[in-house]
Each structure stands twice: as C-alpha cells, then as structure tokens.
C-alpha cells in the first residue's frame, strides 16, 4: 500500500493508501487535469441549416477538480457546437451553473454574466 502525491508544484492531490497499481492509475488519471486544453475545432455544417439542440454542461458547488476539468472540456465542446455569438457566450456559461452556484455568483457579482468568459470561469471555479 502506498500514498502517491502529485509532483506539480502547488497541487495538493494525493492518493489514498491504496495498492501500487491503483495509485499509478489514479495519478495517471489526475495528470490529465494538468495537461493544456486546446479548443475543439468547430463542426462543419451546411450553411443555413441549424444543428441539433445541445444540452449545456452542468456545474455546481462541491465538485472535485476532476469533475471541474470534465465540465470545462464539455463547456468547450458546447461552445464550439452551439454556434453562439460572442455576446451570448457569458450568458450561456452562466446558465450552466446549478442553483447554488448561480446564486453565489450573483451575490458576489450581480453583473457576473455580462463580463468576460474567462472572469466568469475563474469565479465559477473558485466557488465550486
């Protein structure tokens, strides 16, 4: 049984006291959180034909870092596939927040959905 800690500076991830094989698998999975994300390519569609409606990814308080990373990947896919204008993106992102997170965002900043997407993502991450 071993406990393995992430070697990335300032990361506090550590496995529980588990078998060596499981610790290696958990650390490999956690390592995905530190890889740089690239924006997915926009899907190619025939002009003038709307694509199918996409479900927004959901985020709320109490999420682990791994769940947050999955959310951000799903958000990137939603953003690329929904073909929304830049002005609509912050509103769409805000609507991904669950009730508790959305309320917390509005209490901290009543204009949360009108600023830059990066600022809103950072606020969501800090309150999750």
C-alpha positions as a printed Julia matrix, in Angstrom:
128×3 Matrix{Float64}:
   0.0    0.0     0.0
   1.31   3.42   -0.96
   0.31   7.08   -0.93
   1.41   8.98   -4.04
   1.4   12.78   -4.28
   1.19  14.87   -7.45
   4.58  16.3    -8.42
   3.15  19.51   -9.91
   4.05  22.48   -7.7
   1.13  23.84   -5.64
  -1.05  20.79   -6.43
  -2.32  19.08   -3.28
  -3.61  15.88   -4.92
  -2.58  12.66   -3.18
  -3.93   9.15   -3.48
  -5.33   7.31   -0.51
  -3.33   4.43    0.94
  -4.0    2.04   -1.95
  -2.2   -0.65   -3.9
   0.69   0.46   -6.07
  -1.17  -0.39   -9.29
  -4.23   1.6    -8.25
  -2.09   4.56   -7.13
  -0.4    4.63  -10.55
  -3.78   4.55  -12.32
  -5.21   7.31  -10.1
  -2.14   9.51  -10.6
  -2.27   8.98  -14.38
  -5.94   9.98  -14.4
  -5.21  13.02  -12.23
  -2.39  14.01  -14.59
  -5.0   14.82  -17.23
  -6.0   17.81  -15.09
  -2.58  19.37  -15.68
  -2.49  18.96  -19.45
  -3.13  22.05  -21.52
  -6.51  22.17  -23.15
  -6.96  23.0   -26.81
 -10.12  24.38  -28.27
 -12.01  21.78  -30.31
 -12.47  22.55  -33.97
 -15.88  23.92  -34.86
 -18.09  21.35  -36.55
 -18.67  21.73  -40.27
 -22.32  22.21  -41.25
 -24.14  23.13  -44.4
 -24.82  26.89  -44.44
 -28.22  27.9   -43.14
 -29.04  24.56  -41.53
 -29.29  24.66  -37.74
 -27.68  21.83  -35.86
 -29.45  19.82  -33.19
 -30.0   21.43  -29.81
 -27.14  20.77  -27.41
 -27.53  20.22  -23.68
 -25.49  22.63  -21.59
 -22.94  21.02  -19.3
 -23.77  21.5   -15.61
 -21.56  22.75  -12.8
 -22.36  23.34   -9.14
 -20.69  23.66   -5.77
 -18.95  20.65   -4.27
 -17.3   19.42   -7.48
 -13.85  17.84   -7.38
 -11.04  19.16   -9.58
 -11.51  16.19  -11.91
 -15.23  16.94  -12.24
 -14.37  20.6   -12.9
 -11.93  19.59  -15.65
 -14.59  17.41  -17.29
 -17.02  20.34  -17.1
 -14.56  22.71  -18.82
 -13.97  20.2   -21.6
 -17.71  19.76  -22.06
 -18.12  23.56  -22.0
 -15.55  23.93  -24.8
 -17.44  21.35  -26.86
 -20.78  23.02  -26.17
 -19.39  26.43  -27.08
 -17.91  25.16  -30.35
 -21.01  23.19  -31.28
 -23.71  25.66  -30.3
 -22.57  28.33  -32.77
 -23.49  31.23  -30.45
 -22.19  34.74  -31.0
 -19.52  36.05  -28.64
 -22.04  38.36  -26.95
 -24.16  35.35  -25.89
 -21.32  33.2   -24.55
 -21.2   34.63  -20.97
 -24.98  34.2   -20.63
 -24.77  30.61  -21.86
 -21.92  29.88  -19.43
 -23.85  31.37  -16.51
 -26.8   29.11  -17.33
 -24.5   26.1   -16.82
 -24.34  26.93  -13.11
 -26.57  24.99  -10.77
 -28.9   26.91   -8.45
 -26.5   27.17   -5.53
 -23.5   28.2    -7.64
 -25.59  30.64   -9.68
 -26.9   32.3    -6.53
 -23.38  32.54   -5.1
 -22.08  34.1    -8.32
 -24.83  36.73   -8.3
 -24.27  37.53   -4.62
 -20.54  38.02   -5.26
 -21.07  39.96   -8.5
 -24.56  40.95   -9.7
 -23.15  41.5   -13.22
 -21.42  38.11  -13.38
 -22.95  37.13  -16.72
 -22.02  40.34  -18.52
 -18.24  40.25  -18.19
 -15.54  38.28  -19.98
 -15.96  34.5   -20.11
 -12.54  33.96  -18.54
 -13.53  36.03  -15.49
 -16.79  34.11  -15.1
 -15.0   30.75  -15.42
 -12.49  31.81  -12.75
 -15.31  32.88  -10.43
 -17.17  29.61  -11.01
 -14.04  27.61  -10.28
 -13.34  29.49   -7.06
 -16.91  28.97   -5.8
 -17.35  25.34   -6.9
